Amino acid sequence: MKKILTISIVVISLLLLAVAGFLGYVAVDGIPSYAAPQPNIEPIASTPERVALGEKLVLASCADCHLNSTTNTLGGQQLRDVPPAFGTLYAANITRNRQHGIGAWTDQELVGLLRTGIGRDGRYRVVMPSFVQMSDEDLASIVAFLRSDSPLVRATPTPSRAQEPSLLAKVLFHTVMKPTPLPAAPVTAPDSTDALAYGRYLVIGRYKCYDCHSKDFKTNNALEPEKSEGYLGGGNEMVNRQGRPVRARNITGDADTGIGDWTEGQFAQALRFGQSPHGPLGYPMPKYSRLSAAEVHALYTYLQAVPKIRNATAEDGPAAL
Ligand code: HEC
Ligand code: HEC
């Protein structure tokens, strides 16, 4: 008995020492670095089609974080919706400025970052979503837009600020929040006339709806998104611009707690104008004002077809809870 007790004390002490050691290491290491990614891509040619698509994608998926309302360019800003327990984080300047923006980054470096989350200096760009399932053509369009003469990316000399993560955030960056690998093969989008396949691509690749709309960012599976916990069933808690918690909603086809009882017209209204049958939708739900009719139809078709999850959030009312 005494021996077992002694052994337990030794084991527990060693464990505590290991935890303390890990925390100490994490506190000093801060944000981890990795080998800089080197995707095997051709230089990206700019075409009017790419710039137009890139603008639409950047407005939908990047501007909420990167748009600076003083300069009206993607010059970066403090992220107001980071939970205080995470510390203070800043979106970087991604205008064409060579010193402070991404003007001096190569196409390869930009694609490498957008795929993996790792910058050209090897530092992991935290909180910034990575786009491992996005098609090569969509990514090329984003890069073409970032290099275009759009006023949104006009070279702006605002310096990007260093991140100030809390110890908790640093622990997460060393454990559950990790960069994603470069895709092993070319990534192509399915044909837009195949509504089910195209809808799936929009949800996991182009707009990453599943990232916000599943159970929790921490249990999402970037490489096999359908294996994310509570895939598209909502519940993921975020923070709105007023610092108040807001939960992403269930967008599976469950009639009581999801969107199974919505018409395609109601769905289009919610996505394009932020008007849900439950009332106005607020940040961080993006406004997809430029969605094409084919995109709306494909998203609606796919979301009605995914496995239904019964999971109520506040707007479903007491009957569904
Ligand atoms: C949730 C907020 C968020 C979204 C959405 C987002 N970013 Fe970022 N991005 C960040 C943050 C924060 C950083 C800086 C991270 C750091 O320095 O650790 C960053 C960094 C970057 C950088 C690296 C710049 C540098 O100098 O280090 C590029 C390029 C970039 N983002 C492009 C994009 C593009 C393109 C999109 C849309 C496809 C996008 N981001 C969407 C938050 C975001
Ligand atoms: C950055 C996170 C984020 C992304 C990305 C996102 N959403 Fe949302 N979505 C939310 C949040 C949060 C709400 C709830 C907003 C509120 O309470 O005002 C919401 C609400 C909705 C609603 C309203 C549901 C209801 O019952 O009223 C629909 C529909 C929806 N999102 C569909 C989508 C689709 C489709 C996509 C991808 C094209 C998407 N969302 C991408 C965060 C996100």
mmCIF file of C-alpha atoms and ligand atoms in Angstrom:
data_model
loop_
_atom_site.group_PDB
_atom_site.id
_atom_site.type_symbol
_atom_site.label_atom_id
_atom_site.label_comp_id
_atom_site.label_asym_id
_atom_site.label_seq_id
_atom_site.Cartn_x
_atom_site.Cartn_y
_atom_site.Cartn_z
ATOM 1 C CA MET A 1 0.000 0.000 0.000
ATOM 2 C CA LYS A 2 2.698 2.420 1.082
ATOM 3 C CA LYS A 3 4.726 1.556 -1.966
ATOM 4 C CA ILE A 4 1.782 2.253 -4.294
ATOM 5 C CA LEU A 5 1.253 5.587 -2.556
ATOM 6 C CA THR A 6 4.910 6.542 -3.023
ATOM 7 C CA ILE A 7 4.797 5.548 -6.669
ATOM 8 C CA SER A 8 1.591 7.583 -7.210
ATOM 9 C CA ILE A 9 3.147 10.647 -5.591
ATOM 10 C CA VAL A 10 6.206 10.323 -7.796
ATOM 11 C CA VAL A 11 4.092 9.873 -10.930
ATOM 12 C CA ILE A 12 1.856 12.822 -10.097
ATOM 13 C CA SER A 13 4.841 15.031 -9.311
ATOM 14 C CA LEU A 14 6.450 14.105 -12.615
ATOM 15 C CA LEU A 15 3.226 14.847 -14.464
ATOM 16 C CA LEU A 16 2.897 18.239 -12.760
ATOM 17 C CA LEU A 17 6.505 18.998 -13.646
ATOM 18 C CA ALA A 18 5.848 18.052 -17.257
ATOM 19 C CA VAL A 19 2.762 20.298 -17.410
ATOM 20 C CA ALA A 20 4.664 23.185 -15.814
ATOM 21 C CA GLY A 21 7.519 22.614 -18.260
ATOM 22 C CA PHE A 22 5.125 22.607 -21.225
ATOM 23 C CA LEU A 23 3.422 25.818 -20.049
ATOM 24 C CA GLY A 24 6.787 27.477 -19.527
ATOM 25 C CA TYR A 25 7.914 26.454 -22.994
ATOM 26 C CA VAL A 26 4.637 27.607 -24.570
ATOM 27 C CA ALA A 27 4.759 30.958 -22.750
ATOM 28 C CA VAL A 28 8.233 31.653 -24.131
ATOM 29 C CA ASP A 29 7.728 30.130 -27.581
ATOM 30 C CA GLY A 30 4.503 32.110 -28.112
ATOM 31 C CA ILE A 31 3.293 31.517 -31.644
ATOM 32 C CA PRO A 32 4.912 28.469 -33.254
ATOM 33 C CA SER A 33 6.905 28.482 -36.493
ATOM 34 C CA TYR A 34 7.175 25.771 -39.128
ATOM 35 C CA ALA A 35 9.012 25.254 -42.405
ATOM 36 C CA ALA A 36 7.676 27.803 -44.931
ATOM 37 C CA PRO A 37 5.332 26.033 -47.385
ATOM 38 C CA GLN A 38 6.417 25.784 -51.017
ATOM 39 C CA PRO A 39 3.421 24.926 -53.161
ATOM 40 C CA ASN A 40 4.285 23.807 -56.644
ATOM 41 C CA ILE A 41 2.434 26.436 -58.707
ATOM 42 C CA GLU A 42 2.912 28.417 -61.889
ATOM 43 C CA PRO A 43 3.020 32.250 -61.628
ATOM 44 C CA ILE A 44 -0.608 33.440 -61.484
ATOM 45 C CA ALA A 45 -1.808 35.308 -64.586
ATOM 46 C CA SER A 46 -4.291 38.116 -63.998
ATOM 47 C CA THR A 47 -7.461 38.091 -66.108
ATOM 48 C CA PRO A 48 -10.576 40.290 -65.682
ATOM 49 C CA GLU A 49 -12.565 37.136 -64.779
ATOM 50 C CA ARG A 50 -10.144 36.219 -62.009
ATOM 51 C CA VAL A 51 -10.064 39.746 -60.579
ATOM 52 C CA ALA A 52 -13.886 39.872 -60.552
ATOM 53 C CA LEU A 53 -14.231 36.472 -58.874
ATOM 54 C CA GLY A 54 -11.389 37.314 -56.479
ATOM 55 C CA GLU A 55 -13.131 40.531 -55.435
ATOM 56 C CA LYS A 56 -16.350 38.638 -54.717
ATOM 57 C CA LEU A 57 -14.526 36.006 -52.637
ATOM 58 C CA VAL A 58 -12.446 38.561 -50.717
ATOM 59 C CA LEU A 59 -15.540 40.635 -49.885
ATOM 60 C CA ALA A 60 -17.283 37.474 -48.647
ATOM 61 C CA SER A 61 -14.431 35.798 -46.749
ATOM 62 C CA CYS A 62 -11.613 38.240 -45.932
ATOM 63 C CA ALA A 63 -12.885 41.829 -45.655
ATOM 64 C CA ASP A 64 -14.717 41.352 -42.331
ATOM 65 C CA CYS A 65 -11.322 40.842 -40.683
ATOM 66 C CA HIS A 66 -8.921 42.784 -42.923
ATOM 67 C CA LEU A 67 -10.915 45.898 -43.902
ATOM 68 C CA ASN A 68 -9.731 49.017 -42.139
ATOM 69 C CA SER A 69 -12.586 51.506 -41.916
ATOM 70 C CA THR A 70 -10.263 54.516 -41.628
ATOM 71 C CA THR A 71 -8.321 53.900 -44.836
ATOM 72 C CA ASN A 72 -11.116 51.914 -46.526
ATOM 73 C CA THR A 73 -8.508 49.435 -47.724
ATOM 74 C CA LEU A 74 -7.520 45.939 -46.549
ATOM 75 C CA GLY A 75 -4.899 47.631 -44.357
ATOM 76 C CA GLY A 76 -5.729 45.505 -41.314
ATOM 77 C CA GLN A 77 -7.283 46.252 -37.930
ATOM 78 C CA GLN A 78 -7.585 44.997 -34.396
ATOM 79 C CA LEU A 79 -10.020 42.080 -34.296
ATOM 80 C CA ARG A 80 -12.815 43.276 -32.005
ATOM 81 C CA ASP A 81 -14.518 39.917 -31.811
ATOM 82 C CA VAL A 82 -11.753 37.848 -30.241
ATOM 83 C CA PRO A 83 -12.876 36.524 -26.834
ATOM 84 C CA PRO A 84 -10.874 38.443 -24.169
ATOM 85 C CA ALA A 85 -9.464 35.156 -22.839
ATOM 86 C CA PHE A 86 -7.533 34.913 -26.130
ATOM 87 C CA GLY A 87 -5.650 38.198 -25.757
ATOM 88 C CA THR A 88 -5.468 40.935 -28.402
ATOM 89 C CA LEU A 89 -5.109 39.973 -32.054
ATOM 90 C CA TYR A 90 -4.714 42.036 -35.230
ATOM 91 C CA ALA A 91 -5.477 41.218 -38.856
ATOM 92 C CA ALA A 92 -2.493 42.130 -41.029
ATOM 93 C CA ASN A 93 -2.170 44.732 -43.774
ATOM 94 C CA ILE A 94 -2.744 42.788 -47.025
ATOM 95 C CA THR A 95 -2.707 45.735 -49.442
ATOM 96 C CA ARG A 96 -0.126 46.037 -52.232
ATOM 97 C CA ASN A 97 2.275 48.057 -50.043
ATOM 98 C CA ARG A 98 5.685 46.371 -50.350
ATOM 99 C CA GLN A 99 6.922 47.117 -46.858
ATOM 100 C CA HIS A 100 3.801 46.748 -44.707
ATOM 101 C CA GLY A 101 1.445 44.787 -46.951
ATOM 102 C CA ILE A 102 1.932 41.795 -49.223
ATOM 103 C CA GLY A 103 3.359 43.680 -52.226
ATOM 104 C CA ALA A 104 6.683 41.873 -51.890
ATOM 105 C CA TRP A 105 5.224 38.368 -51.381
ATOM 106 C CA THR A 106 5.475 35.954 -54.324
ATOM 107 C CA ASP A 107 2.424 34.081 -55.658
ATOM 108 C CA GLN A 108 3.899 30.920 -54.185
ATOM 109 C CA GLU A 109 4.198 32.519 -50.741
ATOM 110 C CA LEU A 110 0.632 33.830 -50.838
ATOM 111 C CA VAL A 111 -0.851 30.519 -51.946
ATOM 112 C CA GLY A 112 1.295 28.720 -49.364
ATOM 113 C CA LEU A 113 -0.092 30.921 -46.593
ATOM 114 C CA LEU A 114 -3.724 30.674 -47.736
ATOM 115 C CA ARG A 115 -3.480 26.869 -47.954
ATOM 116 C CA THR A 116 -1.629 26.212 -44.699
ATOM 117 C CA GLY A 117 -1.754 29.295 -42.464
ATOM 118 C CA ILE A 118 2.058 29.476 -42.423
ATOM 119 C CA GLY A 119 3.704 32.710 -43.563
ATOM 120 C CA ARG A 120 6.766 33.089 -45.759
ATOM 121 C CA ASP A 121 8.862 33.609 -42.617
ATOM 122 C CA GLY A 122 7.534 30.312 -41.213
ATOM 123 C CA ARG A 123 5.446 31.968 -38.480
ATOM 124 C CA TYR A 124 1.970 30.507 -38.073
ATOM 125 C CA ARG A 125 -0.672 33.172 -38.845
ATOM 126 C CA VAL A 126 -3.110 32.551 -36.032
ATOM 127 C CA VAL A 127 -6.915 32.872 -36.171
ATOM 128 C CA MET A 128 -6.700 33.471 -39.925
ATOM 129 C CA PRO A 129 -8.655 30.604 -41.564
ATOM 130 C CA SER A 130 -6.715 28.388 -43.970
ATOM 131 C CA PHE A 131 -8.250 27.297 -47.250
ATOM 132 C CA VAL A 132 -7.010 23.781 -47.833
ATOM 133 C CA GLN A 133 -10.145 22.642 -49.761
ATOM 134 C CA MET A 134 -10.455 25.732 -51.985
ATOM 135 C CA SER A 135 -9.950 25.134 -55.716
ATOM 136 C CA ASP A 136 -6.700 26.246 -57.327
ATOM 137 C CA GLU A 137 -8.706 28.550 -59.611
ATOM 138 C CA ASP A 138 -10.516 30.265 -56.701
ATOM 139 C CA LEU A 139 -7.190 30.778 -54.910
ATOM 140 C CA ALA A 140 -5.591 32.160 -58.070
ATOM 141 C CA SER A 141 -8.527 34.581 -58.355
ATOM 142 C CA ILE A 142 -7.995 35.821 -54.802
ATOM 143 C CA VAL A 143 -4.294 36.401 -55.487
ATOM 144 C CA ALA A 144 -5.109 38.174 -58.789
ATOM 145 C CA PHE A 145 -7.484 40.479 -56.914
ATOM 146 C CA LEU A 146 -4.936 41.230 -54.154
ATOM 147 C CA ARG A 147 -2.557 42.387 -56.917
ATOM 148 C CA SER A 148 -5.203 44.354 -58.856
ATOM 149 C CA ASP A 149 -5.718 48.125 -59.020
ATOM 150 C CA SER A 150 -8.882 47.908 -56.882
ATOM 151 C CA PRO A 151 -9.081 50.765 -54.331
ATOM 152 C CA LEU A 152 -9.512 48.086 -51.628
ATOM 153 C CA VAL A 153 -5.906 46.923 -52.060
ATOM 154 C CA ARG A 154 -4.360 50.359 -52.772
ATOM 155 C CA ALA A 155 -0.867 50.325 -51.208
ATOM 156 C CA THR A 156 -1.449 51.545 -47.651
ATOM 157 C CA PRO A 157 1.478 52.235 -45.296
ATOM 158 C CA THR A 158 -0.245 51.000 -42.104
ATOM 159 C CA PRO A 159 2.223 48.743 -40.230
ATOM 160 C CA SER A 160 0.876 45.289 -39.306
ATOM 161 C CA ARG A 161 0.887 44.825 -35.550
ATOM 162 C CA ALA A 162 2.411 41.952 -33.606
ATOM 163 C CA GLN A 163 -0.081 39.579 -31.964
ATOM 164 C CA GLU A 164 -0.592 39.675 -28.182
ATOM 165 C CA PRO A 165 -1.988 36.207 -27.435
ATOM 166 C CA SER A 166 -2.830 35.101 -23.894
ATOM 167 C CA LEU A 167 -1.226 31.993 -22.377
ATOM 168 C CA LEU A 168 -4.461 30.091 -23.106
ATOM 169 C CA ALA A 169 -4.266 31.113 -26.778
ATOM 170 C CA LYS A 170 -0.612 30.045 -26.920
ATOM 171 C CA VAL A 171 -1.516 26.639 -25.489
ATOM 172 C CA LEU A 172 -4.233 26.259 -28.164
ATOM 173 C CA PHE A 173 -1.784 27.285 -30.928
ATOM 174 C CA HIS A 174 0.526 24.515 -29.734
ATOM 175 C CA THR A 175 -2.161 21.855 -29.412
ATOM 176 C CA VAL A 176 -5.532 21.955 -31.213
ATOM 177 C CA MET A 177 -5.049 24.876 -33.601
ATOM 178 C CA LYS A 178 -2.562 23.719 -36.177
ATOM 179 C CA PRO A 179 -1.603 24.631 -39.737
ATOM 180 C CA THR A 180 -3.074 22.514 -42.530
ATOM 181 C CA PRO A 181 -0.876 20.626 -45.031
ATOM 182 C CA LEU A 182 -0.568 21.594 -48.704
ATOM 183 C CA PRO A 183 -2.949 19.533 -50.855
ATOM 184 C CA ALA A 184 -1.193 16.567 -52.436
ATOM 185 C CA ALA A 185 -2.925 16.974 -55.823
ATOM 186 C CA PRO A 186 -4.502 19.793 -57.849
ATOM 187 C CA VAL A 187 -7.847 20.942 -56.396
ATOM 188 C CA THR A 188 -10.650 21.513 -58.888
ATOM 189 C CA ALA A 189 -14.246 22.610 -58.249
ATOM 190 C CA PRO A 190 -17.077 20.403 -59.532
ATOM 191 C CA ASP A 191 -19.229 21.690 -62.380
ATOM 192 C CA SER A 192 -21.782 24.250 -61.218
ATOM 193 C CA THR A 193 -24.607 22.334 -62.930
ATOM 194 C CA ASP A 194 -24.126 19.407 -60.499
ATOM 195 C CA ALA A 195 -25.972 21.145 -57.633
ATOM 196 C CA LEU A 196 -25.185 18.572 -54.948
ATOM 197 C CA ALA A 197 -21.436 18.328 -55.646
ATOM 198 C CA TYR A 198 -21.102 22.048 -56.297
ATOM 199 C CA GLY A 199 -23.020 22.854 -53.091
ATOM 200 C CA ARG A 200 -20.697 20.624 -51.098
ATOM 201 C CA TYR A 201 -17.710 22.431 -52.613
ATOM 202 C CA LEU A 202 -19.125 25.842 -51.681
ATOM 203 C CA VAL A 203 -19.767 24.715 -48.081
ATOM 204 C CA ILE A 204 -16.388 23.099 -47.434
ATOM 205 C CA GLY A 205 -14.050 24.745 -49.962
ATOM 206 C CA ARG A 206 -15.069 28.147 -51.233
ATOM 207 C CA TYR A 207 -16.958 29.728 -48.311
ATOM 208 C CA LYS A 208 -16.178 27.321 -45.456
ATOM 209 C CA CYS A 209 -19.709 27.578 -44.030
ATOM 210 C CA TYR A 210 -19.047 24.353 -42.090
ATOM 211 C CA ASP A 211 -16.166 25.985 -40.202
ATOM 212 C CA CYS A 212 -18.514 28.338 -38.320
ATOM 213 C CA HIS A 213 -21.685 26.237 -38.511
ATOM 214 C CA SER A 214 -20.489 22.970 -36.915
ATOM 215 C CA LYS A 215 -20.195 22.361 -33.176
ATOM 216 C CA ASP A 216 -16.892 24.020 -32.319
ATOM 217 C CA PHE A 217 -13.868 25.386 -34.218
ATOM 218 C CA LYS A 218 -11.677 23.189 -32.025
ATOM 219 C CA THR A 219 -13.284 19.913 -33.163
ATOM 220 C CA ASN A 220 -13.521 20.781 -36.866
ATOM 221 C CA ASN A 221 -11.711 18.494 -39.280
ATOM 222 C CA ALA A 222 -10.122 20.573 -42.055
ATOM 223 C CA LEU A 223 -9.032 17.593 -44.150
ATOM 224 C CA GLU A 224 -12.299 15.648 -43.851
ATOM 225 C CA PRO A 225 -14.835 18.391 -43.041
ATOM 226 C CA GLU A 226 -17.827 16.018 -42.890
ATOM 227 C CA LYS A 227 -16.152 14.388 -39.882
ATOM 228 C CA SER A 228 -16.297 17.669 -37.939
ATOM 229 C CA GLU A 229 -18.351 17.237 -34.775
ATOM 230 C CA GLY A 230 -21.971 18.261 -35.321
ATOM 231 C CA TYR A 231 -21.342 18.946 -39.027
ATOM 232 C CA LEU A 232 -23.466 21.991 -39.974
ATOM 233 C CA GLY A 233 -25.676 21.478 -36.905
ATOM 234 C CA GLY A 234 -24.732 24.874 -35.392
ATOM 235 C CA GLY A 235 -23.978 25.734 -31.782
ATOM 236 C CA ASN A 236 -20.435 27.074 -32.292
ATOM 237 C CA GLU A 237 -20.167 30.083 -30.003
ATOM 238 C CA MET A 238 -18.642 33.267 -31.380
ATOM 239 C CA VAL A 239 -18.588 36.906 -30.340
ATOM 240 C CA ASN A 240 -20.331 39.731 -32.176
ATOM 241 C CA ARG A 241 -18.968 43.255 -32.683
ATOM 242 C CA GLN A 242 -20.478 44.371 -29.357
ATOM 243 C CA GLY A 243 -18.504 41.633 -27.612
ATOM 244 C CA ARG A 244 -21.631 39.582 -26.884
ATOM 245 C CA PRO A 245 -21.759 35.822 -27.495
ATOM 246 C CA VAL A 246 -23.626 34.656 -30.601
ATOM 247 C CA ARG A 247 -24.149 31.065 -31.704
ATOM 248 C CA ALA A 248 -23.977 29.915 -35.299
ATOM 249 C CA ARG A 249 -27.256 28.248 -36.230
ATOM 250 C CA ASN A 250 -28.271 24.813 -37.394
ATOM 251 C CA ILE A 251 -28.264 24.817 -41.213
ATOM 252 C CA THR A 252 -28.995 21.114 -41.758
ATOM 253 C CA GLY A 253 -32.410 20.108 -43.124
ATOM 254 C CA ASP A 254 -34.002 19.428 -39.709
ATOM 255 C CA ALA A 255 -37.455 21.018 -39.979
ATOM 256 C CA ASP A 256 -37.757 22.195 -36.339
ATOM 257 C CA THR A 257 -34.253 23.411 -35.525
ATOM 258 C CA GLY A 258 -32.578 23.716 -38.947
ATOM 259 C CA ILE A 259 -33.667 25.074 -42.315
ATOM 260 C CA GLY A 260 -35.712 22.060 -43.479
ATOM 261 C CA ASP A 261 -38.913 24.140 -43.516
ATOM 262 C CA TRP A 262 -37.400 27.055 -45.493
ATOM 263 C CA THR A 263 -38.063 27.724 -49.162
ATOM 264 C CA GLU A 264 -35.148 28.403 -51.472
ATOM 265 C CA GLY A 265 -36.376 32.003 -51.684
ATOM 266 C CA GLN A 266 -36.170 32.458 -47.903
ATOM 267 C CA PHE A 267 -32.701 30.921 -47.936
ATOM 268 C CA ALA A 268 -31.537 33.303 -50.701
ATOM 269 C CA GLN A 269 -32.908 36.255 -48.725
ATOM 270 C CA ALA A 270 -30.986 35.177 -45.594
ATOM 271 C CA LEU A 271 -27.686 34.737 -47.427
ATOM 272 C CA ARG A 272 -27.784 37.771 -49.701
ATOM 273 C CA PHE A 273 -29.439 40.313 -47.423
ATOM 274 C CA GLY A 274 -29.066 38.874 -43.917
ATOM 275 C CA GLN A 275 -32.850 38.541 -43.529
ATOM 276 C CA SER A 276 -33.769 35.182 -41.997
ATOM 277 C CA PRO A 277 -37.398 34.181 -41.313
ATOM 278 C CA HIS A 278 -36.248 34.552 -37.674
ATOM 279 C CA GLY A 279 -35.264 38.209 -38.182
ATOM 280 C CA PRO A 280 -32.121 40.086 -39.203
ATOM 281 C CA LEU A 281 -28.806 38.209 -39.073
ATOM 282 C CA GLY A 282 -25.807 39.933 -37.533
ATOM 283 C CA TYR A 283 -22.023 39.664 -37.580
ATOM 284 C CA PRO A 284 -20.102 37.331 -37.759
ATOM 285 C CA MET A 285 -22.493 35.791 -40.329
ATOM 286 C CA PRO A 286 -21.005 37.207 -43.551
ATOM 287 C CA LYS A 287 -23.214 39.016 -46.067
ATOM 288 C CA TYR A 288 -23.003 37.056 -49.298
ATOM 289 C CA SER A 289 -24.493 39.863 -51.386
ATOM 290 C CA ARG A 290 -22.918 38.714 -54.646
ATOM 291 C CA LEU A 291 -23.932 35.032 -54.559
ATOM 292 C CA SER A 292 -25.058 33.849 -58.007
ATOM 293 C CA ALA A 293 -28.386 32.069 -58.500
ATOM 294 C CA ALA A 294 -26.465 28.845 -59.238
ATOM 295 C CA GLU A 295 -24.578 29.172 -55.949
ATOM 296 C CA VAL A 296 -27.755 29.743 -53.929
ATOM 297 C CA HIS A 297 -29.437 26.776 -55.577
ATOM 298 C CA ALA A 298 -26.433 24.487 -55.024
ATOM 299 C CA LEU A 299 -26.014 25.526 -51.362
ATOM 300 C CA TYR A 300 -29.721 24.982 -50.702
ATOM 301 C CA THR A 301 -29.754 21.591 -52.451
ATOM 302 C CA TYR A 302 -26.701 20.335 -50.582
ATOM 303 C CA LEU A 303 -27.719 21.612 -47.128
ATOM 304 C CA GLN A 304 -31.149 19.955 -47.444
ATOM 305 C CA ALA A 305 -29.367 16.681 -48.307
ATOM 306 C CA VAL A 306 -26.733 16.448 -45.522
ATOM 307 C CA PRO A 307 -27.531 14.259 -42.463
ATOM 308 C CA LYS A 308 -30.082 16.156 -40.379
ATOM 309 C CA ILE A 309 -29.076 17.149 -36.863
ATOM 310 C CA ARG A 310 -31.599 18.169 -34.242
ATOM 311 C CA ASN A 311 -29.942 21.001 -32.353
ATOM 312 C CA ALA A 312 -31.880 24.067 -31.277
ATOM 313 C CA THR A 313 -30.428 27.537 -30.749
ATOM 314 C CA ALA A 314 -32.220 30.475 -29.165
ATOM 315 C CA GLU A 315 -34.071 31.697 -32.287
ATOM 316 C CA ASP A 316 -35.885 28.343 -32.606
ATOM 317 C CA GLY A 317 -37.993 29.269 -29.597
ATOM 318 C CA PRO A 318 -38.925 27.294 -26.492
ATOM 319 C CA ALA A 319 -40.889 24.631 -28.418
ATOM 320 C CA ALA A 320 -37.745 23.336 -30.139
ATOM 321 C CA LEU A 321 -35.401 23.525 -27.137
HETATM 322 C C1 HEC B 1 -11.008 35.684 -38.830
HETATM 323 C C2 HEC B 1 -10.274 36.789 -39.382
HETATM 324 C C3 HEC B 1 -9.569 36.618 -40.710
HETATM 325 C C4 HEC B 1 -10.109 36.259 -41.924
HETATM 326 C C5 HEC B 1 -11.538 35.861 -42.222
HETATM 327 C C6 HEC B 1 -9.027 36.333 -42.882
HETATM 328 N N1 HEC B 1 -7.866 36.709 -42.260
HETATM 329 FE FE1 HEC B 1 -6.051 37.006 -43.143
HETATM 330 N N2 HEC B 1 -5.210 37.322 -41.326
HETATM 331 C C7 HEC B 1 -5.906 37.424 -40.133
HETATM 332 C C8 HEC B 1 -4.959 37.673 -39.064
HETATM 333 C C9 HEC B 1 -5.331 37.818 -37.583
HETATM 334 C C10 HEC B 1 -3.684 37.750 -39.655
HETATM 335 C C11 HEC B 1 -2.369 38.041 -38.974
HETATM 336 C C12 HEC B 1 -1.934 36.842 -38.242
HETATM 337 C C13 HEC B 1 -0.597 37.006 -37.599
HETATM 338 O O1 HEC B 1 0.134 37.977 -37.851
HETATM 339 O O2 HEC B 1 -0.295 36.100 -36.848
HETATM 340 C C14 HEC B 1 -3.880 37.510 -41.073
HETATM 341 C C15 HEC B 1 -2.847 37.477 -42.004
HETATM 342 C C16 HEC B 1 -3.030 37.380 -43.376
HETATM 343 C C17 HEC B 1 -1.970 37.431 -44.349
HETATM 344 C C18 HEC B 1 -0.459 37.514 -44.020
HETATM 345 C C19 HEC B 1 -0.009 38.931 -44.017
HETATM 346 C C20 HEC B 1 1.304 39.134 -43.291
HETATM 347 O O3 HEC B 1 1.960 40.141 -43.552
HETATM 348 O O4 HEC B 1 1.638 38.339 -42.427
HETATM 349 C C21 HEC B 1 -2.558 37.352 -45.586
HETATM 350 C C22 HEC B 1 -1.862 37.378 -46.934
HETATM 351 C C23 HEC B 1 -3.980 37.237 -45.378
HETATM 352 N N3 HEC B 1 -4.236 37.259 -44.027
HETATM 353 C C24 HEC B 1 -4.912 37.141 -46.385
HETATM 354 C C25 HEC B 1 -6.260 36.808 -46.178
HETATM 355 C C26 HEC B 1 -7.195 36.496 -47.236
HETATM 356 C C27 HEC B 1 -6.884 36.569 -48.716
HETATM 357 C C28 HEC B 1 -8.363 36.140 -46.629
HETATM 358 C C29 HEC B 1 -9.642 35.662 -47.285
HETATM 359 C C30 HEC B 1 -9.525 34.596 -48.231
HETATM 360 C C31 HEC B 1 -8.182 36.275 -45.185
HETATM 361 N N4 HEC B 1 -6.883 36.676 -44.952
HETATM 362 C C32 HEC B 1 -9.168 36.047 -44.243
HETATM 363 C C33 HEC B 1 -7.256 37.297 -39.960
HETATM 364 C C34 HEC B 1 -8.162 36.895 -40.935
HETATM 365 C C1 HEC B 2 -17.705 33.508 -39.798
HETATM 366 C C2 HEC B 2 -18.690 32.527 -39.391
HETATM 367 C C3 HEC B 2 -19.791 32.146 -40.373
HETATM 368 C C4 HEC B 2 -19.655 31.738 -41.678
HETATM 369 C C5 HEC B 2 -18.370 31.574 -42.493
HETATM 370 C C6 HEC B 2 -20.976 31.432 -42.149
HETATM 371 N N1 HEC B 2 -21.889 31.686 -41.160
HETATM 372 FE FE1 HEC B 2 -23.935 31.491 -41.334
HETATM 373 N N2 HEC B 2 -24.169 32.246 -39.460
HETATM 374 C C7 HEC B 2 -23.147 32.545 -38.584
HETATM 375 C C8 HEC B 2 -23.715 33.059 -37.353
HETATM 376 C C9 HEC B 2 -22.939 33.501 -36.132
HETATM 377 C C10 HEC B 2 -25.124 33.079 -37.523
HETATM 378 C C11 HEC B 2 -26.153 33.599 -36.527
HETATM 379 C C12 HEC B 2 -26.255 35.100 -36.700
HETATM 380 C C13 HEC B 2 -27.118 35.788 -35.698
HETATM 381 O O1 HEC B 2 -27.480 35.194 -34.682
HETATM 382 O O2 HEC B 2 -27.450 36.978 -35.951
HETATM 383 C C14 HEC B 2 -25.367 32.544 -38.856
HETATM 384 C C15 HEC B 2 -26.633 32.381 -39.427
HETATM 385 C C16 HEC B 2 -26.903 31.734 -40.612
HETATM 386 C C17 HEC B 2 -28.213 31.425 -41.122
HETATM 387 C C18 HEC B 2 -29.556 31.736 -40.448
HETATM 388 C C19 HEC B 2 -30.161 30.475 -39.870
HETATM 389 C C20 HEC B 2 -31.417 30.689 -39.098
HETATM 390 O O3 HEC B 2 -31.983 29.709 -38.583
HETATM 391 O O4 HEC B 2 -31.890 31.837 -38.994
HETATM 392 C C21 HEC B 2 -28.037 30.760 -42.307
HETATM 393 C C22 HEC B 2 -29.094 30.203 -43.234
HETATM 394 C C23 HEC B 2 -26.612 30.670 -42.541
HETATM 395 N N3 HEC B 2 -25.937 31.281 -41.504
HETATM 396 C C24 HEC B 2 -26.038 30.040 -43.637
HETATM 397 C C25 HEC B 2 -24.670 30.102 -43.941
HETATM 398 C C26 HEC B 2 -24.100 29.595 -45.175
HETATM 399 C C27 HEC B 2 -24.862 28.863 -46.266
HETATM 400 C C28 HEC B 2 -22.764 29.895 -45.128
HETATM 401 C C29 HEC B 2 -21.728 29.661 -46.216
HETATM 402 C C30 HEC B 2 -22.077 30.131 -47.553
HETATM 403 C C31 HEC B 2 -22.509 30.547 -43.853
HETATM 404 N N4 HEC B 2 -23.688 30.658 -43.171
HETATM 405 C C32 HEC B 2 -21.256 30.965 -43.428
HETATM 406 C C33 HEC B 2 -21.786 32.425 -38.825
HETATM 407 C C34 HEC B 2 -21.211 32.105 -40.056
#
